[in-house]
PDB file of C-alpha atoms in Angstrom:
ATOM      1  CA  GLY A   1     135.893 -19.490 -27.913  1.00 54.00           C
ATOM      2  CA  GLU A   2     134.270 -17.673 -30.929  1.00 61.00           C
ATOM      3  CA  ASN A   3     131.733 -19.942 -33.004  1.00 83.00           C
ATOM      4  CA  VAL A   4     131.441 -18.983 -36.525  1.00 92.00           C
ATOM      5  CA  GLU A   5     128.581 -20.269 -38.767  1.00 95.00           C
ATOM      6  CA  GLN A   6     129.017 -19.738 -42.535  1.00 96.00           C
ATOM      7  CA  HIS A   7     126.502 -20.295 -45.115  1.00 97.00           C
ATOM      8  CA  PRO A   8     125.751 -21.930 -47.519  1.00 97.00           C
ATOM      9  CA  SER A   9     128.731 -24.272 -48.073  1.00 95.00           C
ATOM     10  CA  THR A  10     128.237 -24.228 -51.805  1.00 97.00           C
ATOM     11  CA  LEU A  11     126.877 -21.692 -54.108  1.00 98.00           C
ATOM     12  CA  SER A  12     126.192 -21.915 -57.834  1.00 98.00           C
ATOM     13  CA  VAL A  13     125.349 -18.552 -59.874  1.00 98.00           C
ATOM     14  CA  GLN A  14     125.390 -17.551 -63.316  1.00 98.00           C
ATOM     15  CA  GLU A  15     127.775 -15.180 -64.825  1.00 98.00           C
ATOM     16  CA  GLY A  16     126.314 -11.646 -64.014  1.00 97.00           C
ATOM     17  CA  ASP A  17     124.212 -12.442 -60.829  1.00 97.00           C
ATOM     18  CA  SER A  18     124.920 -11.699 -57.263  1.00 98.00           C
ATOM     19  CA  ALA A  19     126.215 -13.740 -54.657  1.00 98.00           C
ATOM     20  CA  VAL A  20     125.451 -13.522 -51.139  1.00 98.00           C
ATOM     21  CA  ILE A  21     127.379 -15.761 -48.152  1.00 98.00           C
ATOM     22  CA  LYS A  22     126.351 -14.755 -44.484  1.00 98.00           C
ATOM     23  CA  CYS A  23     127.995 -15.507 -41.317  1.00 97.00           C
ATOM     24  CA  THR A  24     126.816 -15.337 -37.677  1.00 97.00           C
ATOM     25  CA  TYR A  25     129.039 -15.437 -34.707  1.00 94.00           C
ATOM     26  CA  SER A  26     128.394 -15.559 -31.100  1.00 90.00           C
ATOM     27  CA  ASP A  27     131.139 -13.657 -28.975  1.00 87.00           C
ATOM     28  CA  SER A  28     129.680 -10.171 -28.483  1.00 88.00           C
ATOM     29  CA  ALA A  29     133.269  -9.015 -28.329  1.00 87.00           C
ATOM     30  CA  SER A  30     134.159  -9.683 -31.933  1.00 89.00           C
ATOM     31  CA  ASN A  31     134.985  -6.431 -33.599  1.00 89.00           C
ATOM     32  CA  TYR A  32     136.984  -7.202 -36.882  1.00 91.00           C
ATOM     33  CA  PHE A  33     135.406  -9.103 -39.617  1.00 94.00           C
ATOM     34  CA  PRO A  34     137.693 -10.131 -42.675  1.00 94.00           C
ATOM     35  CA  TRP A  35     136.618 -12.024 -45.687  1.00 97.00           C
ATOM     36  CA  TYR A  36     139.056 -13.952 -47.565  1.00 96.00           C
ATOM     37  CA  LYS A  37     139.412 -15.699 -51.137  1.00 97.00           C
ATOM     38  CA  GLN A  38     141.032 -19.008 -51.571  1.00 96.00           C
ATOM     39  CA  GLU A  39     141.801 -20.291 -55.300  1.00 95.00           C
ATOM     40  CA  LEU A  40     142.639 -23.785 -55.955  1.00 92.00           C
ATOM     41  CA  GLY A  41     146.090 -24.792 -54.658  1.00 90.00           C
ATOM     42  CA  LYS A  42     146.795 -21.380 -52.979  1.00 93.00           C
ATOM     43  CA  GLY A  43     146.600 -19.661 -49.600  1.00 94.00           C
ATOM     44  CA  PRO A  44     143.699 -17.617 -48.807  1.00 95.00           C
ATOM     45  CA  GLN A  45     143.885 -13.684 -49.795  1.00 95.00           C
ATOM     46  CA  LEU A  46     142.083 -10.899 -47.916  1.00 94.00           C
ATOM     47  CA  ILE A  47     139.375  -9.489 -50.371  1.00 96.00           C
ATOM     48  CA  ILE A  48     137.710  -7.281 -47.732  1.00 96.00           C
ATOM     49  CA  ASP A  49     137.102  -6.643 -44.192  1.00 94.00           C
ATOM     50  CA  ILE A  50     134.989  -4.755 -41.780  1.00 94.00           C
ATOM     51  CA  ARG A  51     135.178  -3.029 -38.315  1.00 90.00           C
ATOM     52  CA  SER A  52     132.393  -3.003 -35.615  1.00 85.00           C
ATOM     53  CA  ASN A  53     132.051   0.711 -35.824  1.00 86.00           C
ATOM     54  CA  VAL A  54     130.931   0.627 -39.769  1.00 85.00           C
ATOM     55  CA  GLY A  55     127.757  -1.104 -41.000  1.00 92.00           C
ATOM     56  CA  GLU A  56     128.714  -1.450 -44.720  1.00 95.00           C
ATOM     57  CA  LYS A  57     131.788  -1.430 -46.795  1.00 95.00           C
ATOM     58  CA  LYS A  58     132.098  -1.507 -50.367  1.00 96.00           C
ATOM     59  CA  ASP A  59     135.073  -2.008 -52.930  1.00 95.00           C
ATOM     60  CA  GLN A  60     133.987  -1.964 -56.503  1.00 96.00           C
ATOM     61  CA  ARG A  61     131.767  -5.416 -56.759  1.00 97.00           C
ATOM     62  CA  ILE A  62     132.254  -6.513 -53.509  1.00 98.00           C
ATOM     63  CA  ALA A  63     130.557  -5.254 -50.400  1.00 98.00           C
ATOM     64  CA  VAL A  64     130.321  -6.527 -46.676  1.00 98.00           C
ATOM     65  CA  THR A  65     127.291  -5.775 -44.160  1.00 97.00           C
ATOM     66  CA  LEU A  66     127.505  -6.190 -40.593  1.00 97.00           C
ATOM     67  CA  ASN A  67     124.593  -6.238 -38.280  1.00 95.00           C
ATOM     68  CA  LYS A  68     126.034  -6.432 -34.546  1.00 94.00           C
ATOM     69  CA  THR A  69     122.594  -6.656 -32.921  1.00 94.00           C
ATOM     70  CA  ALA A  70     121.983  -9.795 -34.938  1.00 95.00           C
ATOM     71  CA  LYS A  71     125.769 -10.787 -34.814  1.00 95.00           C
ATOM     72  CA  HIS A  72     125.784 -11.807 -38.446  1.00 95.00           C
ATOM     73  CA  PHE A  73     127.591 -10.146 -41.606  1.00 97.00           C
ATOM     74  CA  SER A  74     127.384 -10.898 -44.997  1.00 98.00           C
ATOM     75  CA  LEU A  75     129.806 -10.742 -48.344  1.00 98.00           C
ATOM     76  CA  HIS A  76     127.814  -9.433 -51.561  1.00 98.00           C
ATOM     77  CA  ILE A  77     129.468 -10.058 -54.887  1.00 98.00           C
ATOM     78  CA  THR A  78     127.627  -8.396 -57.557  1.00 97.00           C
ATOM     79  CA  GLU A  79     127.957  -9.142 -61.339  1.00 98.00           C
ATOM     80  CA  THR A  80     129.679 -12.321 -60.702  1.00 98.00           C
ATOM     81  CA  GLN A  81     132.208 -13.300 -63.131  1.00 97.00           C
ATOM     82  CA  PRO A  82     134.258 -16.517 -63.787  1.00 96.00           C
ATOM     83  CA  GLU A  83     137.452 -15.568 -61.608  1.00 96.00           C
ATOM     84  CA  ASP A  84     135.213 -15.009 -58.602  1.00 97.00           C
ATOM     85  CA  SER A  85     135.100 -19.066 -58.618  1.00 98.00           C
ATOM     86  CA  ALA A  86     136.823 -19.503 -55.336  1.00 97.00           C
ATOM     87  CA  VAL A  87     136.199 -20.836 -51.659  1.00 97.00           C
ATOM     88  CA  TYR A  88     135.545 -17.904 -49.601  1.00 98.00           C
ATOM     89  CA  PHE A  89     136.063 -17.473 -45.775  1.00 96.00           C
ATOM     90  CA  CYS A  90     134.784 -15.241 -43.077  1.00 96.00           C
ATOM     91  CA  ALA A  91     136.362 -14.706 -39.496  1.00 93.00           C
ATOM     92  CA  ALA A  92     135.037 -13.005 -36.383  1.00 91.00           C
ATOM     93  CA  ILE A  93     138.049 -11.533 -34.592  1.00 87.00           C
ATOM     94  CA  THR A  94     138.009 -10.020 -30.831  1.00 80.00           C
ATOM     95  CA  ASP A  95     140.928  -8.338 -29.013  1.00 71.00           C
ATOM     96  CA  SER A  96     141.741 -11.207 -27.289  1.00 69.00           C
ATOM     97  CA  TRP A  97     144.485 -13.248 -28.828  1.00 63.00           C
ATOM     98  CA  GLY A  98     143.663 -16.423 -30.295  1.00 54.00           C
ATOM     99  CA  LYS A  99     140.039 -16.399 -29.611  1.00 59.00           C
ATOM    100  CA  PHE A 100     138.806 -16.099 -33.268  1.00 71.00           C
ATOM    101  CA  GLN A 101     137.800 -18.541 -35.789  1.00 82.00           C
ATOM    102  CA  PHE A 102     137.120 -18.930 -39.200  1.00 89.00           C
ATOM    103  CA  GLY A 103     133.930 -19.961 -40.869  1.00 93.00           C
ATOM    104  CA  ALA A 104     134.062 -23.386 -42.677  1.00 93.00           C
ATOM    105  CA  GLY A 105     133.920 -21.692 -45.909  1.00 95.00           C
ATOM    106  CA  THR A 106     131.540 -21.217 -49.362  1.00 97.00           C
ATOM    107  CA  GLN A 107     132.751 -22.833 -52.366  1.00 97.00           C
ATOM    108  CA  VAL A 108     131.143 -20.586 -55.104  1.00 98.00           C
ATOM    109  CA  VAL A 109     131.106 -21.683 -58.810  1.00 98.00           C
ATOM    110  CA  VAL A 110     130.216 -19.010 -61.413  1.00 97.00           C
ATOM    111  CA  THR A 111     128.981 -20.690 -64.797  1.00 95.00           C
ATOM    112  CA  PRO A 112     129.401 -18.700 -68.113  1.00 90.00           C
TER     113      PRO A 112
ATOM    114  CA  ASP B   1     152.493 -11.425 -53.175  1.00 58.00           C
ATOM    115  CA  ALA B   2     153.874 -11.128 -49.741  1.00 69.00           C
ATOM    116  CA  GLY B   3     157.110 -12.829 -49.483  1.00 93.00           C
ATOM    117  CA  ILE B   4     156.174 -16.052 -47.594  1.00 96.00           C
ATOM    118  CA  THR B   5     157.493 -19.385 -48.495  1.00 97.00           C
ATOM    119  CA  GLN B   6     156.618 -22.604 -47.060  1.00 98.00           C
ATOM    120  CA  SER B   7     158.780 -25.815 -46.863  1.00 97.00           C
ATOM    121  CA  PRO B   8     158.358 -28.480 -47.850  1.00 98.00           C
ATOM    122  CA  ARG B   9     154.962 -28.056 -50.128  1.00 97.00           C
ATOM    123  CA  HIS B  10     154.360 -31.746 -49.685  1.00 97.00           C
ATOM    124  CA  LYS B  11     155.191 -34.510 -47.407  1.00 98.00           C
ATOM    125  CA  VAL B  12     154.699 -37.978 -46.592  1.00 98.00           C
ATOM    126  CA  THR B  13     155.377 -39.429 -43.282  1.00 97.00           C
ATOM    127  CA  GLU B  14     154.514 -42.337 -41.109  1.00 97.00           C
ATOM    128  CA  THR B  15     152.678 -42.365 -37.741  1.00 98.00           C
ATOM    129  CA  GLY B  16     154.956 -41.667 -34.887  1.00 97.00           C
ATOM    130  CA  THR B  17     157.784 -39.852 -36.642  1.00 97.00           C
ATOM    131  CA  PRO B  18     158.646 -36.170 -36.280  1.00 96.00           C
ATOM    132  CA  VAL B  19     157.932 -33.697 -38.579  1.00 98.00           C
ATOM    133  CA  THR B  20     159.004 -29.984 -38.904  1.00 98.00           C
ATOM    134  CA  LEU B  21     157.298 -27.602 -41.429  1.00 98.00           C
ATOM    135  CA  ARG B  22     159.213 -24.272 -41.921  1.00 98.00           C
ATOM    136  CA  CYS B  23     157.826 -20.879 -42.930  1.00 98.00           C
ATOM    137  CA  HIS B  24     160.052 -18.144 -44.031  1.00 98.00           C
ATOM    138  CA  GLN B  25     159.161 -14.524 -44.760  1.00 97.00           C
ATOM    139  CA  THR B  26     160.813 -11.545 -46.154  1.00 97.00           C
ATOM    140  CA  GLU B  27     158.527  -8.903 -45.207  1.00 94.00           C
ATOM    141  CA  ASN B  28     159.973  -8.354 -41.607  1.00 94.00           C
ATOM    142  CA  HIS B  29     156.470  -8.562 -40.270  1.00 94.00           C
ATOM    143  CA  ARG B  30     156.136  -9.146 -36.319  1.00 93.00           C
ATOM    144  CA  TYR B  31     153.325 -11.726 -36.169  1.00 93.00           C
ATOM    145  CA  MET B  32     153.478 -15.106 -37.625  1.00 95.00           C
ATOM    146  CA  TYR B  33     150.705 -17.800 -37.572  1.00 94.00           C
ATOM    147  CA  TRP B  34     150.115 -21.520 -38.448  1.00 96.00           C
ATOM    148  CA  TYR B  35     146.762 -23.008 -39.454  1.00 95.00           C
ATOM    149  CA  ARG B  36     145.562 -26.401 -40.455  1.00 96.00           C
ATOM    150  CA  GLN B  37     142.900 -26.483 -43.197  1.00 95.00           C
ATOM    151  CA  ASP B  38     140.646 -29.387 -42.882  1.00 93.00           C
ATOM    152  CA  PRO B  39     137.184 -30.067 -44.940  1.00 86.00           C
ATOM    153  CA  GLY B  40     134.281 -28.715 -43.222  1.00 82.00           C
ATOM    154  CA  HIS B  41     136.495 -26.718 -40.853  1.00 84.00           C
ATOM    155  CA  GLY B  42     137.846 -24.030 -42.758  1.00 87.00           C
ATOM    156  CA  LEU B  43     141.097 -22.610 -41.412  1.00 91.00           C
ATOM    157  CA  ARG B  44     141.989 -23.205 -37.563  1.00 92.00           C
ATOM    158  CA  LEU B  45     144.814 -21.597 -35.469  1.00 91.00           C
ATOM    159  CA  ILE B  46     147.638 -23.740 -34.051  1.00 94.00           C
ATOM    160  CA  HIS B  47     150.016 -21.551 -32.682  1.00 94.00           C
ATOM    161  CA  TYR B  48     151.202 -18.121 -33.256  1.00 93.00           C
ATOM    162  CA  SER B  49     154.036 -15.797 -32.743  1.00 94.00           C
ATOM    163  CA  TYR B  50     154.174 -12.153 -31.926  1.00 91.00           C
ATOM    164  CA  GLY B  51     157.734 -11.918 -31.723  1.00 92.00           C
ATOM    165  CA  VAL B  52     161.251 -13.830 -31.662  1.00 94.00           C
ATOM    166  CA  LYS B  53     160.862 -16.464 -28.702  1.00 92.00           C
ATOM    167  CA  ASP B  54     157.460 -15.006 -28.174  1.00 93.00           C
ATOM    168  CA  THR B  55     154.662 -17.500 -28.929  1.00 94.00           C
ATOM    169  CA  ASP B  56     151.436 -18.880 -27.720  1.00 91.00           C
ATOM    170  CA  LYS B  57     148.638 -21.679 -28.280  1.00 91.00           C
ATOM    171  CA  GLY B  58     145.625 -21.263 -30.647  1.00 89.00           C
ATOM    172  CA  GLU B  59     142.571 -23.170 -30.983  1.00 86.00           C
ATOM    173  CA  VAL B  60     144.002 -26.894 -31.664  1.00 92.00           C
ATOM    174  CA  SER B  61     147.604 -26.591 -30.306  1.00 94.00           C
ATOM    175  CA  ASP B  62     147.677 -30.265 -28.903  1.00 95.00           C
ATOM    176  CA  GLY B  63     150.352 -32.270 -30.376  1.00 96.00           C
ATOM    177  CA  TYR B  64     152.208 -29.327 -31.799  1.00 97.00           C
ATOM    178  CA  SER B  65     154.811 -27.315 -31.037  1.00 97.00           C
ATOM    179  CA  VAL B  66     156.544 -24.196 -32.559  1.00 97.00           C
ATOM    180  CA  SER B  67     159.709 -22.207 -32.451  1.00 97.00           C
ATOM    181  CA  ARG B  68     160.737 -18.791 -33.616  1.00 97.00           C
ATOM    182  CA  SER B  69     164.537 -17.814 -33.222  1.00 96.00           C
ATOM    183  CA  LYS B  70     164.575 -15.171 -35.959  1.00 96.00           C
ATOM    184  CA  THR B  71     162.130 -12.840 -37.298  1.00 96.00           C
ATOM    185  CA  GLU B  72     161.727 -14.509 -40.633  1.00 97.00           C
ATOM    186  CA  ASP B  73     161.209 -17.948 -39.456  1.00 98.00           C
ATOM    187  CA  PHE B  74     158.334 -19.791 -37.974  1.00 98.00           C
ATOM    188  CA  LEU B  75     158.757 -23.600 -37.374  1.00 98.00           C
ATOM    189  CA  LEU B  76     155.898 -26.009 -36.662  1.00 98.00           C
ATOM    190  CA  THR B  77     157.060 -29.245 -35.399  1.00 98.00           C
ATOM    191  CA  LEU B  78     154.927 -32.425 -34.981  1.00 97.00           C
ATOM    192  CA  GLU B  79     156.875 -34.251 -32.264  1.00 94.00           C
ATOM    193  CA  SER B  80     155.219 -37.716 -33.108  1.00 96.00           C
ATOM    194  CA  ALA B  81     152.931 -37.645 -36.172  1.00 97.00           C
ATOM    195  CA  THR B  82     149.224 -39.018 -36.035  1.00 97.00           C
ATOM    196  CA  SER B  83     146.741 -39.786 -38.916  1.00 97.00           C
ATOM    197  CA  SER B  84     144.643 -37.106 -37.448  1.00 97.00           C
ATOM    198  CA  GLN B  85     147.336 -34.490 -38.370  1.00 98.00           C
ATOM    199  CA  THR B  86     147.113 -35.090 -42.013  1.00 98.00           C
ATOM    200  CA  SER B  87     145.965 -31.829 -43.405  1.00 98.00           C
ATOM    201  CA  VAL B  88     147.004 -28.701 -45.287  1.00 97.00           C
ATOM    202  CA  TYR B  89     149.091 -26.201 -43.112  1.00 98.00           C
ATOM    203  CA  PHE B  90     149.251 -22.686 -43.709  1.00 97.00           C
ATOM    204  CA  CYS B  91     151.466 -20.107 -42.302  1.00 97.00           C
ATOM    205  CA  ALA B  92     150.592 -16.521 -42.347  1.00 94.00           C
ATOM    206  CA  ILE B  93     152.194 -13.318 -41.470  1.00 94.00           C
ATOM    207  CA  SER B  94     150.866  -9.783 -40.413  1.00 91.00           C
ATOM    208  CA  ASP B  95     152.247  -6.528 -39.743  1.00 87.00           C
ATOM    209  CA  ARG B  96     150.090  -5.062 -36.559  1.00 80.00           C
ATOM    210  CA  GLY B  97     148.463  -8.120 -35.021  1.00 79.00           C
ATOM    211  CA  VAL B  98     145.316 -10.551 -35.930  1.00 73.00           C
ATOM    212  CA  LYS B  99     143.050  -7.538 -36.870  1.00 76.00           C
ATOM    213  CA  GLU B 100     144.882  -6.316 -39.736  1.00 81.00           C
ATOM    214  CA  THR B 101     145.455  -8.317 -42.989  1.00 86.00           C
ATOM    215  CA  GLN B 102     147.168 -11.771 -42.694  1.00 90.00           C
ATOM    216  CA  TYR B 103     148.902 -12.836 -45.740  1.00 92.00           C
ATOM    217  CA  PHE B 104     149.321 -16.277 -46.254  1.00 95.00           C
ATOM    218  CA  GLY B 105     151.897 -18.780 -47.693  1.00 96.00           C
ATOM    219  CA  PRO B 106     151.159 -21.199 -50.369  1.00 95.00           C
ATOM    220  CA  GLY B 107     150.541 -24.276 -47.774  1.00 97.00           C
ATOM    221  CA  THR B 108     152.178 -27.601 -47.291  1.00 98.00           C
ATOM    222  CA  ARG B 109     150.255 -30.682 -47.680  1.00 97.00           C
ATOM    223  CA  LEU B 110     150.801 -33.231 -45.061  1.00 98.00           C
ATOM    224  CA  LEU B 111     150.064 -36.760 -45.248  1.00 98.00           C
ATOM    225  CA  VAL B 112     150.595 -39.189 -42.253  1.00 98.00           C
ATOM    226  CA  LEU B 113     150.216 -42.794 -43.027  1.00 97.00           C
TER     227      LEU B 113
END
């Protein structure tokens, strides 16, 4: 099945700085890459996703880039704010049901 | 927030006892999923359903069974709970499959002693 590695596991940034989280995947058939944000005590919530026919997607302060050749994709958060503090998960998904995996998560802490 | 509820929200049980977790949705979404979340492992898919009475196994299905007799309800059963099944369990739903937005419930924290 798919293997997704996510780095770093923890990330501490100063408010206003940028945060970058990187995921690598193994299955070249993966073609959908969502990112989820999970706040303490809650379920994950989709914040942005990208499909394999696109190299970059942006939504306000959040952007995702995809490099299919290198099999990695990254989440970029600019101008970080305290409310960005959460755990972020990536996933790589193929057309085959059941063959997808989430990364282990990145704990992001934004300090004022 | 998507209309997803999970019950119970917290449960403590003993090894060897059966446990059933319930996921209820009011969105009429076709697809429903059960995940478990453990430190260092992220979210792992246990079982999923693509319609009433249509279910299949995910990555970590051993020791778990599911049932879906109505669109709105998806049950996860641990036939004989073990300590390794101590985890936080999340239900999720989606309208058009795994390659679309999944909406997650609030989670059930299960402790098996």
